[in-house]
Coordinates of C-alpha atoms in Angstrom, one line a residue:
Chain A
M1 CA -164.2 -174.0 121.5
K2 CA -163.1 -172.8 124.9
E3 CA -161.2 -169.6 125.1
P4 CA -157.7 -170.2 126.3
S5 CA -157.0 -169.1 129.8
E6 CA -153.5 -167.9 130.3
K7 CA -152.5 -170.6 132.8
P8 CA -148.9 -170.7 134.0
K9 CA -148.1 -173.7 131.8
F10 CA -148.4 -171.4 128.7
E11 CA -146.2 -168.9 130.3
G12 CA -143.4 -169.1 127.7
L13 CA -145.7 -167.8 124.9
S14 CA -147.2 -164.4 124.0
T15 CA -150.9 -163.8 123.9
E16 CA -150.6 -163.4 120.2
E17 CA -148.8 -166.7 119.7
I18 CA -151.4 -168.5 121.9
Q19 CA -154.3 -166.9 119.8
E20 CA -152.7 -167.9 116.5
I21 CA -152.2 -171.5 117.8
N22 CA -155.8 -171.7 119.0
A23 CA -157.1 -170.4 115.7
E24 CA -155.5 -173.4 114.0
I25 CA -157.1 -175.9 116.4
A26 CA -160.5 -175.4 114.7
H27 CA -159.0 -176.8 111.4
Y28 CA -158.4 -180.3 112.7
E29 CA -160.2 -183.1 114.4
D30 CA -157.5 -183.4 117.0
K31 CA -155.6 -180.8 118.9
S32 CA -152.2 -182.5 118.6
A33 CA -152.6 -182.2 114.8
V34 CA -151.7 -178.5 115.3
S35 CA -148.2 -179.5 116.5
I36 CA -146.3 -178.5 113.4
E37 CA -148.3 -175.2 112.9
A38 CA -147.7 -174.4 116.6
L39 CA -144.0 -174.8 116.2
K40 CA -144.0 -172.7 113.1
I41 CA -146.0 -170.0 114.7
V42 CA -143.5 -169.8 117.6
Q43 CA -140.7 -169.8 115.1
K44 CA -142.3 -167.0 113.1
H45 CA -142.3 -164.8 116.2
R46 CA -139.0 -165.8 117.7
G47 CA -136.8 -167.2 114.9
W48 CA -136.5 -170.6 116.7
V49 CA -138.2 -172.8 119.3
S50 CA -136.7 -172.8 122.7
D51 CA -137.3 -175.5 125.4
D52 CA -139.6 -173.1 127.3
C53 CA -141.7 -172.4 124.2
L54 CA -141.9 -176.0 123.3
I55 CA -143.1 -176.9 126.7
A56 CA -145.7 -174.1 126.6
A57 CA -146.9 -175.1 123.2
A58 CA -147.2 -178.8 124.3
G59 CA -149.4 -177.6 127.1
I60 CA -151.8 -175.8 124.8
L61 CA -152.1 -178.9 122.6
D62 CA -152.5 -181.4 125.5
M63 CA -149.3 -183.2 124.5
S64 CA -146.3 -184.1 126.6
P65 CA -143.2 -182.1 125.9
A66 CA -141.5 -185.3 124.8
Q67 CA -144.2 -186.0 122.2
L68 CA -143.9 -182.5 120.8
E69 CA -140.1 -182.7 120.8
A70 CA -140.3 -185.9 118.8
V71 CA -142.2 -184.0 116.2
A72 CA -140.0 -180.9 116.4
T73 CA -136.8 -182.9 115.8
F74 CA -138.2 -184.8 112.8
Y75 CA -138.8 -181.8 110.6
N76 CA -135.8 -180.0 109.2
L77 CA -137.6 -176.6 109.0
I78 CA -138.2 -176.5 112.7
Y79 CA -135.1 -174.9 114.4
R80 CA -134.4 -176.1 118.0
Q81 CA -131.4 -173.7 118.3
P82 CA -131.1 -170.1 117.4
V83 CA -130.6 -169.2 113.8
G84 CA -129.5 -166.0 112.1
K85 CA -132.0 -163.3 111.1
T86 CA -132.1 -164.7 107.6
V87 CA -131.6 -168.4 106.9
I88 CA -129.9 -169.2 103.6
H89 CA -130.8 -172.6 102.2
Y90 CA -128.6 -173.9 99.4
C91 CA -130.0 -176.7 97.3
N92 CA -127.7 -179.7 97.1
S93 CA -129.9 -182.0 95.1
V94 CA -129.0 -183.6 91.8
T95 CA -129.4 -180.8 89.2
C96 CA -128.0 -178.0 91.4
W97 CA -125.1 -180.4 92.4
M98 CA -124.4 -181.0 88.7
L99 CA -124.5 -177.3 87.8
G100 CA -122.3 -175.8 90.5
A101 CA -124.0 -175.9 93.9
E102 CA -120.8 -176.8 95.7
K103 CA -119.1 -173.7 94.3
V104 CA -122.0 -171.6 95.5
R105 CA -121.8 -173.2 99.0
E106 CA -118.0 -172.7 99.2
H107 CA -118.5 -169.0 98.2
L108 CA -121.2 -168.6 100.8
C109 CA -119.1 -170.2 103.5
R110 CA -116.2 -168.0 102.6
E111 CA -118.2 -164.8 102.5
L112 CA -120.1 -165.5 105.7
N113 CA -117.0 -167.0 107.4
V114 CA -119.1 -170.0 108.5
K115 CA -119.2 -173.7 108.1
L116 CA -122.4 -175.3 106.8
G117 CA -125.0 -175.2 109.6
E118 CA -123.4 -172.3 111.4
M119 CA -124.6 -168.7 112.1
S120 CA -122.5 -165.8 111.0
E121 CA -120.8 -163.9 113.8
D122 CA -123.1 -160.8 113.4
G123 CA -126.2 -163.0 113.7
A124 CA -127.4 -162.0 110.3
Y125 CA -127.3 -165.3 108.5
T126 CA -127.4 -169.1 109.0
L127 CA -126.4 -171.3 106.1
L128 CA -128.2 -174.7 105.8
P129 CA -128.5 -177.3 103.0
I130 CA -131.9 -178.1 101.6
V131 CA -133.2 -180.7 99.2
C132 CA -134.5 -179.9 95.7
L133 CA -136.4 -176.6 95.8
G134 CA -138.4 -177.3 92.6
A135 CA -136.7 -174.9 90.3
C136 CA -134.2 -177.2 88.5
D137 CA -134.6 -175.4 85.2
H138 CA -132.8 -172.5 87.0
A139 CA -130.1 -174.4 88.8
P140 CA -128.3 -173.7 91.0
V141 CA -130.8 -172.2 93.4
L142 CA -130.9 -170.7 96.9
M143 CA -133.7 -169.9 99.2
V144 CA -132.9 -166.7 101.1
G145 CA -135.4 -166.3 103.9
D146 CA -138.7 -166.9 102.1
E147 CA -137.4 -165.9 98.7
L148 CA -136.3 -168.2 96.0
R149 CA -133.1 -167.1 94.1
L150 CA -132.6 -168.6 90.6
D151 CA -129.5 -169.1 88.4
V152 CA -127.2 -168.3 91.2
T153 CA -123.5 -167.4 90.6
E154 CA -120.8 -166.1 92.9
D155 CA -121.9 -162.6 91.8
T156 CA -125.5 -163.1 92.9
V157 CA -124.2 -164.4 96.2
S158 CA -122.3 -161.2 96.7
E159 CA -125.3 -159.1 95.7
I160 CA -127.6 -161.0 98.1
L161 CA -125.2 -160.4 100.9
G162 CA -124.8 -156.7 99.9
R163 CA -121.1 -156.8 99.6
Chain B
M1 CA -164.5 -173.5 71.2
E2 CA -160.8 -172.6 70.8
K3 CA -158.4 -175.4 70.2
M4 CA -157.6 -176.6 73.7
D5 CA -154.4 -178.7 73.5
K6 CA -152.8 -177.3 76.6
P7 CA -155.6 -177.3 79.2
L8 CA -153.3 -177.2 82.3
T9 CA -151.1 -174.3 81.3
K10 CA -153.4 -172.2 79.1
N11 CA -153.5 -169.5 81.8
I12 CA -149.7 -169.5 82.3
R13 CA -148.7 -166.7 80.1
P14 CA -145.8 -164.2 80.1
D15 CA -148.3 -161.3 80.3
L16 CA -150.0 -162.7 83.4
A17 CA -148.2 -162.8 86.8
F18 CA -150.8 -165.4 87.8
A19 CA -154.4 -166.1 87.1
T20 CA -157.0 -164.4 89.4
V21 CA -160.5 -165.9 89.7
A22 CA -161.6 -163.6 86.9
D23 CA -158.8 -164.8 84.6
Y24 CA -159.6 -168.4 85.4
E25 CA -163.3 -168.0 84.8
S26 CA -162.7 -166.2 81.5
T27 CA -161.1 -169.4 80.0
G28 CA -163.8 -171.8 81.2
G29 CA -162.9 -172.0 84.8
Y30 CA -165.4 -173.4 87.3
Q31 CA -167.6 -174.6 84.3
G32 CA -166.7 -178.2 85.1
L33 CA -167.9 -177.7 88.7
R34 CA -171.2 -176.1 87.6
K35 CA -171.8 -179.0 85.3
A36 CA -171.0 -181.7 87.8
I37 CA -173.0 -180.1 90.6
R38 CA -176.1 -179.5 88.4
E39 CA -176.1 -182.5 86.2
L40 CA -174.1 -185.3 87.7
Q41 CA -174.3 -187.6 90.7
P42 CA -171.0 -188.1 92.7
K43 CA -170.7 -191.6 91.4
E44 CA -171.0 -190.3 87.8
V45 CA -168.2 -187.9 88.4
Q46 CA -166.1 -190.8 89.6
Q47 CA -167.1 -192.8 86.4
W48 CA -166.1 -189.9 84.1
V49 CA -162.7 -189.7 85.6
K50 CA -162.3 -193.4 85.5
D51 CA -163.3 -193.5 81.9
S52 CA -161.0 -190.7 81.0
G53 CA -158.0 -192.9 81.9
L54 CA -156.4 -190.2 84.1
R55 CA -153.5 -191.7 86.0
G56 CA -151.8 -190.2 89.0
R57 CA -149.2 -187.5 88.0
G58 CA -147.3 -187.8 91.3
G59 CA -145.2 -190.6 90.0
A60 CA -147.0 -193.9 90.7
G61 CA -149.5 -193.6 87.8
F62 CA -152.5 -195.2 89.6
S63 CA -155.9 -194.7 88.0
T64 CA -157.5 -191.7 89.7
G65 CA -161.1 -192.7 89.1
L66 CA -160.4 -196.2 90.4
K67 CA -158.9 -194.8 93.5
W68 CA -161.9 -192.7 94.2
S69 CA -164.3 -195.6 93.5
L70 CA -162.6 -197.6 96.4
V71 CA -163.9 -195.1 98.9
P72 CA -166.9 -196.6 100.9
M73 CA -169.8 -194.3 100.2
S74 CA -172.6 -196.0 102.1
D75 CA -172.6 -194.0 105.3
S76 CA -173.7 -190.6 104.0
A77 CA -175.3 -189.7 107.3
N78 CA -173.0 -187.1 108.8
D79 CA -173.9 -187.2 112.5
S80 CA -170.4 -186.4 113.8
P81 CA -169.2 -182.9 114.0
H82 CA -166.3 -183.9 111.8
P83 CA -166.4 -184.9 108.1
N84 CA -166.9 -188.5 107.3
R85 CA -164.4 -188.4 104.4
Y86 CA -161.4 -186.3 103.4
V87 CA -159.5 -185.2 100.3
I88 CA -155.8 -184.4 100.6
V89 CA -153.8 -182.7 98.0
N90 CA -150.2 -184.0 97.9
A91 CA -148.5 -180.7 97.2
D92 CA -145.3 -181.9 98.9
E93 CA -143.2 -181.7 95.7
M94 CA -139.7 -182.7 96.7
E95 CA -138.6 -185.4 94.3
P96 CA -135.1 -184.1 93.2
G97 CA -135.3 -182.9 89.6
T98 CA -139.1 -182.1 89.8
F99 CA -140.4 -178.6 89.3
K100 CA -144.0 -178.9 88.0
D101 CA -146.5 -178.6 90.8
R102 CA -145.0 -175.3 92.1
L103 CA -145.7 -173.7 88.7
L104 CA -149.3 -174.9 88.7
M105 CA -150.0 -173.6 92.2
E106 CA -148.2 -170.3 91.7
K107 CA -149.6 -169.4 88.3
D108 CA -153.1 -170.8 88.3
P109 CA -154.2 -171.7 91.8
H110 CA -158.0 -171.8 91.0
Q111 CA -157.4 -174.7 88.6
L112 CA -156.2 -176.8 91.6
I113 CA -159.0 -175.5 93.8
E114 CA -161.7 -176.5 91.3
G115 CA -160.1 -179.9 91.0
I116 CA -160.2 -180.3 94.8
I117 CA -163.9 -179.3 94.9
L118 CA -164.8 -181.8 92.2
T119 CA -162.9 -184.6 93.9
A120 CA -164.5 -183.8 97.2
Y121 CA -167.9 -183.8 95.4
A122 CA -167.1 -187.2 93.8
I123 CA -166.5 -188.8 97.1
Q124 CA -168.8 -186.5 99.1
A125 CA -166.0 -185.3 101.4
G126 CA -166.7 -182.5 103.8
A127 CA -163.2 -181.2 104.1
A128 CA -160.0 -181.1 102.1
Y129 CA -156.4 -180.3 103.1
I130 CA -153.7 -179.0 100.8
F131 CA -150.5 -180.4 102.1
L132 CA -148.0 -177.9 100.8
R133 CA -144.3 -178.2 101.3
G134 CA -143.0 -175.4 103.7
E135 CA -140.5 -174.0 101.2
Y136 CA -143.2 -173.0 98.7
H137 CA -143.9 -169.6 100.2
L138 CA -145.2 -167.9 97.0
A139 CA -147.6 -170.9 96.3
A140 CA -148.9 -170.6 99.9
Q141 CA -149.7 -166.9 99.4
R142 CA -151.4 -167.4 96.1
L143 CA -153.4 -170.4 97.3
D144 CA -154.5 -168.5 100.4
N145 CA -155.8 -165.6 98.3
A146 CA -157.4 -167.9 95.8
L147 CA -159.3 -169.9 98.6
L148 CA -160.7 -166.6 99.8
E149 CA -161.8 -165.6 96.2
A150 CA -163.4 -169.0 95.7
Q151 CA -165.3 -168.7 99.0
S152 CA -166.6 -165.2 98.1
K153 CA -167.7 -166.4 94.7
G154 CA -169.7 -169.3 96.2
Y155 CA -167.5 -172.1 94.9
L156 CA -166.5 -173.0 98.4
G157 CA -168.1 -173.2 101.8
E158 CA -171.8 -173.8 102.5
H159 CA -174.3 -174.6 99.7
I160 CA -171.8 -174.5 96.9
L161 CA -173.5 -173.0 93.8
N162 CA -176.8 -173.2 95.7
S163 CA -176.6 -177.0 96.0
E164 CA -176.6 -179.1 99.2
F165 CA -172.9 -179.7 98.9
N166 CA -170.6 -178.1 101.5
L167 CA -166.8 -178.1 101.6
K168 CA -164.0 -176.5 103.6
I169 CA -160.5 -176.4 102.2
Y170 CA -157.6 -175.9 104.6
L171 CA -154.0 -175.0 103.6
H172 CA -151.5 -176.9 105.7
T173 CA -147.9 -175.8 105.2
S174 CA -145.4 -178.5 106.1
A175 CA -141.9 -178.3 107.7
G176 CA -139.7 -180.4 105.4
R177 CA -138.8 -184.0 104.9
Y178 CA -139.2 -185.9 101.6
I179 CA -141.0 -188.8 103.2
C180 CA -144.1 -186.6 103.7
G181 CA -144.8 -187.2 100.0
E182 CA -145.5 -190.9 100.8
E183 CA -149.3 -190.8 101.2
T184 CA -149.5 -192.6 104.6
A185 CA -146.5 -190.7 106.0
L186 CA -148.3 -187.5 104.7
I187 CA -151.4 -188.5 106.7
N188 CA -149.3 -189.0 109.8
A189 CA -147.7 -185.6 109.3
L190 CA -151.1 -183.9 108.8
E191 CA -152.2 -185.5 112.1
G192 CA -149.2 -183.7 113.7
K193 CA -147.0 -186.8 114.1
R194 CA -143.6 -187.8 112.8
A195 CA -144.0 -188.7 109.2
N196 CA -143.5 -192.4 109.3
P197 CA -145.4 -194.4 106.8
R198 CA -148.3 -196.6 107.9
A199 CA -148.8 -200.3 107.2
K200 CA -151.1 -201.0 104.2
P201 CA -153.8 -202.4 104.1
P202 CA -156.0 -200.7 105.1
H203 CA -155.3 -198.2 102.4
P204 CA -156.2 -194.5 103.0
V205 CA -159.2 -194.7 100.8
V206 CA -160.7 -197.0 103.5
S207 CA -158.9 -195.7 106.6
G208 CA -156.9 -192.6 106.2
L209 CA -156.9 -189.2 108.1
W210 CA -158.1 -189.9 111.6
G211 CA -159.3 -193.3 110.4
K212 CA -161.7 -191.8 107.9
P213 CA -161.8 -192.7 104.2
T214 CA -159.3 -190.4 102.5
V215 CA -158.3 -189.7 98.9
V216 CA -154.8 -188.4 98.4
N217 CA -154.0 -187.0 95.0
N218 CA -151.1 -185.1 93.4
V219 CA -151.5 -181.4 92.4
E220 CA -151.2 -182.0 88.6
T221 CA -153.6 -185.0 88.8
L222 CA -156.3 -182.8 90.4
C223 CA -155.6 -180.0 87.9
N224 CA -156.8 -182.3 85.1
V225 CA -160.2 -183.0 86.7
P226 CA -162.0 -179.7 85.9
H227 CA -161.1 -180.1 82.2
I228 CA -162.3 -183.7 82.0
L229 CA -165.7 -182.5 83.4
N230 CA -165.8 -179.4 81.2
Y231 CA -164.7 -180.9 77.9
G232 CA -165.5 -184.5 78.2
V233 CA -163.8 -187.9 78.4
Q234 CA -163.4 -188.3 74.6
W235 CA -161.6 -185.0 74.3
F236 CA -159.3 -185.9 77.2
K237 CA -158.3 -189.2 75.6
E238 CA -157.6 -187.6 72.2
L239 CA -155.1 -185.2 73.8
A240 CA -152.6 -188.1 74.1
L241 CA -150.6 -189.7 71.4
G242 CA -150.3 -193.3 72.7
A243 CA -152.2 -195.6 75.0
D244 CA -152.3 -193.1 77.9
T245 CA -154.6 -190.1 78.1
G246 CA -154.4 -186.4 78.5
T247 CA -151.4 -184.1 78.5
K248 CA -148.5 -184.0 81.0
L249 CA -146.1 -181.4 82.2
F250 CA -142.7 -182.6 81.0
G251 CA -139.5 -181.0 82.0
A252 CA -135.7 -181.2 81.5
S253 CA -132.9 -179.9 83.6
G254 CA -129.1 -180.3 83.4
R255 CA -126.8 -179.4 80.6
V256 CA -129.4 -178.9 77.9
K257 CA -129.7 -175.6 75.9
R258 CA -133.1 -174.6 77.2
P259 CA -134.0 -176.2 80.6
G260 CA -137.7 -175.8 81.2
L261 CA -141.2 -177.2 81.6
W262 CA -143.7 -177.8 78.8
E263 CA -147.2 -179.2 78.6
L264 CA -147.2 -181.8 75.9
P265 CA -149.3 -184.8 74.8
M266 CA -148.9 -187.9 77.0
G267 CA -146.9 -190.3 74.8
I268 CA -144.8 -187.8 73.0
P269 CA -141.4 -189.3 72.1
I270 CA -138.7 -188.5 74.7
R271 CA -136.5 -187.3 71.9
E272 CA -138.9 -184.5 71.1
I273 CA -138.8 -183.3 74.7
I274 CA -135.0 -183.4 75.0
E275 CA -134.0 -182.3 71.5
E276 CA -136.7 -179.9 70.4
H277 CA -138.2 -178.4 73.6
A278 CA -135.1 -178.4 75.6
G279 CA -133.0 -177.6 72.5
G280 CA -130.6 -180.5 72.8
M281 CA -127.4 -180.6 74.7
Q282 CA -125.3 -177.5 75.4
D283 CA -122.3 -177.0 73.1
G284 CA -119.4 -179.3 74.0
Y285 CA -121.6 -181.8 75.9
K286 CA -123.0 -185.1 74.8
L287 CA -126.1 -186.9 76.1
R288 CA -124.9 -189.9 78.3
G289 CA -128.3 -190.8 79.9
F290 CA -131.2 -189.4 81.7
L291 CA -133.6 -190.0 84.7
P292 CA -137.0 -189.8 83.0
G293 CA -139.0 -188.7 86.0
G294 CA -137.0 -187.6 89.0
A295 CA -134.4 -189.1 91.3
S296 CA -136.2 -192.3 92.0
T297 CA -136.4 -193.5 88.4
D298 CA -134.0 -195.8 86.5
F299 CA -131.5 -194.3 84.1
L300 CA -132.3 -194.6 80.5
L301 CA -129.8 -194.2 77.6
P302 CA -129.6 -192.3 74.3
E303 CA -130.8 -195.5 72.6
H304 CA -134.1 -195.0 74.5
L305 CA -134.8 -191.5 73.0
D306 CA -137.5 -192.8 70.8
V307 CA -139.5 -194.3 73.7
A308 CA -142.9 -192.7 74.1
A309 CA -143.1 -190.6 77.3
D310 CA -146.1 -192.4 78.9
F311 CA -146.4 -194.8 81.8
E312 CA -146.4 -198.1 79.9
A313 CA -143.7 -197.3 77.3
V314 CA -141.2 -196.0 79.9
A315 CA -141.9 -199.0 82.1
Q316 CA -141.2 -201.3 79.2
A317 CA -137.9 -199.6 78.6
G318 CA -137.0 -200.5 82.2
S319 CA -137.7 -197.3 84.0
R320 CA -140.7 -195.2 85.3
L321 CA -142.3 -192.1 83.9
G322 CA -142.3 -190.8 87.5
T323 CA -143.0 -187.1 87.6
G324 CA -142.1 -186.6 83.9
T325 CA -139.4 -184.1 84.7
M326 CA -136.1 -185.4 83.3
V327 CA -132.6 -185.0 84.8
I328 CA -130.1 -185.1 82.0
L329 CA -126.7 -186.8 82.5
D330 CA -124.0 -185.4 80.2
D331 CA -120.8 -187.0 79.2
Q332 CA -118.7 -184.9 81.5
T333 CA -120.5 -185.7 84.7
C334 CA -119.5 -188.9 86.4
P335 CA -122.5 -191.2 86.8
V336 CA -121.0 -192.7 89.9
Q337 CA -120.8 -189.3 91.5
M338 CA -124.3 -188.5 90.4
V339 CA -125.6 -191.7 92.0
L340 CA -123.7 -190.8 95.2
N341 CA -125.5 -187.5 95.2
L342 CA -128.9 -189.2 94.8
E343 CA -128.2 -191.8 97.5
E344 CA -127.0 -189.2 99.9
F345 CA -130.4 -187.6 99.4
F346 CA -132.3 -190.8 100.0
A347 CA -130.1 -191.8 103.0
Q348 CA -130.7 -188.4 104.6
E349 CA -134.5 -188.5 103.9
S350 CA -135.1 -192.0 105.1
C351 CA -137.5 -191.7 108.1
G352 CA -135.6 -194.4 109.9
W353 CA -138.7 -196.5 110.6
C354 CA -137.7 -199.7 108.9
T355 CA -134.3 -201.3 109.1
P356 CA -133.4 -202.0 105.4
C357 CA -133.9 -198.4 104.5
R358 CA -132.4 -196.9 107.7
D359 CA -129.3 -199.0 107.6
G360 CA -129.1 -200.0 103.9
L361 CA -129.0 -196.5 102.4
P362 CA -126.1 -195.1 104.6
W363 CA -124.3 -198.3 103.8
T364 CA -124.8 -197.6 100.1
V365 CA -123.5 -194.1 100.5
T366 CA -120.4 -195.4 102.4
L367 CA -119.6 -197.9 99.6
L368 CA -120.0 -195.3 96.9
R369 CA -117.9 -192.8 98.7
D370 CA -115.2 -195.4 99.2
I371 CA -115.2 -196.3 95.5
I372 CA -115.0 -192.6 94.5
N373 CA -112.2 -192.0 97.0
G374 CA -110.1 -194.8 95.5
R375 CA -110.8 -197.3 98.3
G376 CA -113.2 -199.5 96.4
R377 CA -112.8 -203.2 95.7
I378 CA -114.4 -205.0 92.8
E379 CA -116.5 -207.0 95.3
D380 CA -118.1 -203.8 96.4
L381 CA -120.1 -203.9 93.2
D382 CA -121.6 -207.2 94.2
I383 CA -122.4 -205.8 97.6
L384 CA -124.1 -202.8 96.0
A385 CA -126.1 -205.3 93.8
G386 CA -127.0 -207.1 97.0
L387 CA -128.3 -203.9 98.6
V388 CA -130.4 -203.3 95.5
R389 CA -132.1 -206.6 96.0
M390 CA -132.4 -206.2 99.8
M391 CA -134.1 -202.8 99.4
G392 CA -136.2 -203.8 96.5
P393 CA -140.0 -203.8 96.3
G394 CA -141.6 -205.9 99.1
N395 CA -138.7 -205.7 101.5
T396 CA -139.3 -202.3 103.0
F397 CA -142.2 -200.5 104.6
C398 CA -142.7 -198.0 101.9
A399 CA -141.5 -197.0 98.4
L400 CA -138.6 -194.7 99.5
A401 CA -135.8 -197.3 99.5
P402 CA -137.0 -199.2 96.3
G403 CA -137.1 -195.8 94.6
A404 CA -133.6 -195.1 95.8
M405 CA -132.4 -198.3 94.3
E406 CA -133.7 -197.5 90.8
P407 CA -130.9 -195.1 89.7
L408 CA -128.3 -197.3 91.4
Q409 CA -129.4 -200.6 89.8
S410 CA -129.5 -199.0 86.4
A411 CA -126.2 -197.3 86.9
L412 CA -124.6 -200.6 87.8
K413 CA -126.1 -202.0 84.6
Y414 CA -125.3 -199.2 82.2
F415 CA -122.3 -197.5 83.7
R416 CA -120.3 -200.4 85.2
E417 CA -117.1 -199.3 83.5
D418 CA -117.4 -196.0 85.3
F419 CA -117.5 -197.8 88.6
E420 CA -114.6 -200.1 87.6
R421 CA -112.5 -197.2 86.5
Y422 CA -112.2 -196.0 90.1
M423 CA -111.0 -199.4 91.1
V424 CA -107.8 -199.2 89.0
G425 CA -107.0 -195.8 90.2
N426 CA -107.7 -194.3 86.7
K427 CA -109.7 -191.3 87.9
L428 CA -112.1 -189.5 85.8
L429 CA -111.4 -185.9 85.1
E430 CA -113.6 -183.6 87.2
A431 CA -116.6 -182.4 85.3
D432 CA -115.8 -178.7 85.7

């Protein structure tokens, strides 16, 4: 595998991001297979994927920006606009719905003063819906950043938000 | 040998955060692999698994050994720099109401890894991918560590257990979307594309990842494989109570006393799962019905409690065993609203590739919302029944829309009075 040269078309990304993306290329038969990993790597470093970063990542993978954008907009865990420092996902699938997910969502919206999909004014949180998180025996559940929170009540919401 | 009636969960214990390679080895781990590599030809491993009667635990219930045997094995010469065949683990658990594979990966990751290695040996694949849903962060961490442990122990990599067999396993974490669980959509996602399903045939076993023969199996399915090799086909068959074989992770969620997950014999009566293991309904609630295996299975009723929880018996009762994790409908939750929640999920998760699914599911949601909001007409029930036919098996590109129609068609059959009640403005009381 050739070492990446830092050509202008990769300008939007850091050396570290480029290295991490290149390390993934070895795992697949085809460079463009790395598209989702590449977007996730960018997102890990920056919180979201800007147009400039997307264009740069497409350059590394020999894809057109439009091709990579088609992938980026398909997957709900790729953020094409800025999100808060921590993303809170609330599960709205069947068991959580049955056991009070809407109340949890209402409480979160009230506490964060946001509508679903919005970022709190201080930039700390974004609230998004998510499908079944695979913990239905502990419904309702949230995913706060990378962490799963089980048997959620209004009290646990307040505790998570530290208020 | 200790009595081994819970092979899949024997290392899942309260005193163990998760099983390390040493924990796994101490209960017979990697013995199946040793046996296969030293004593059995790849085709013989396929035959063992076929003879065991193991059926896919992801929901469809296809014979695992039969699937493997459909892989063309003639071209063993590996002159390209890339593998000639692939194994993919479908770890994209996202069926609403399903919470079994996460546990297997978080608590005993080596069991899955040994299953992958054996599968790859059986079809002589040079590489395998674990396609893990992006939200399963803890599982990703545990699998990453376990892959390194397996490598350092010589179970993975070059010359596995000093044989001629080589294998690489890569962990791919996904970025959402239920459709990725459909095996051809999953292959597209792994190739870095939008996860639209592919036309079949050719099936992935003939032409899958990058056009190479590819076996895609569910996590729980693969976790069974080491035990079949280690303890034998006869033992595996005797684990079950009915016509099917092995054990199964069964679960229950909703307003039962003890929601949870249990490894039980395949074919156990559904009543035992709901009434004994889940402790029956919470005080003040009655059982109205249940989805036997996730969102895309038909409702069953209390009269079906004595049905055996296996593929054939649940199918005969008019539903599907699916993932075996049951969603319980109580008497104070409106079935029409529950179906709306399910259809909102399916409409959102449709990939948009084929018209019946892309347009039919939002239409279904609109009709259900109208009914619940008091704007329904009795003819809407006929339109819903028409949508069930239009999105039925054979009319769509993949199984997403037919699956979406299963809870709707059974709700129209069993809970028609609940739909009609909205029509006369006689609203149900809210569940809470």
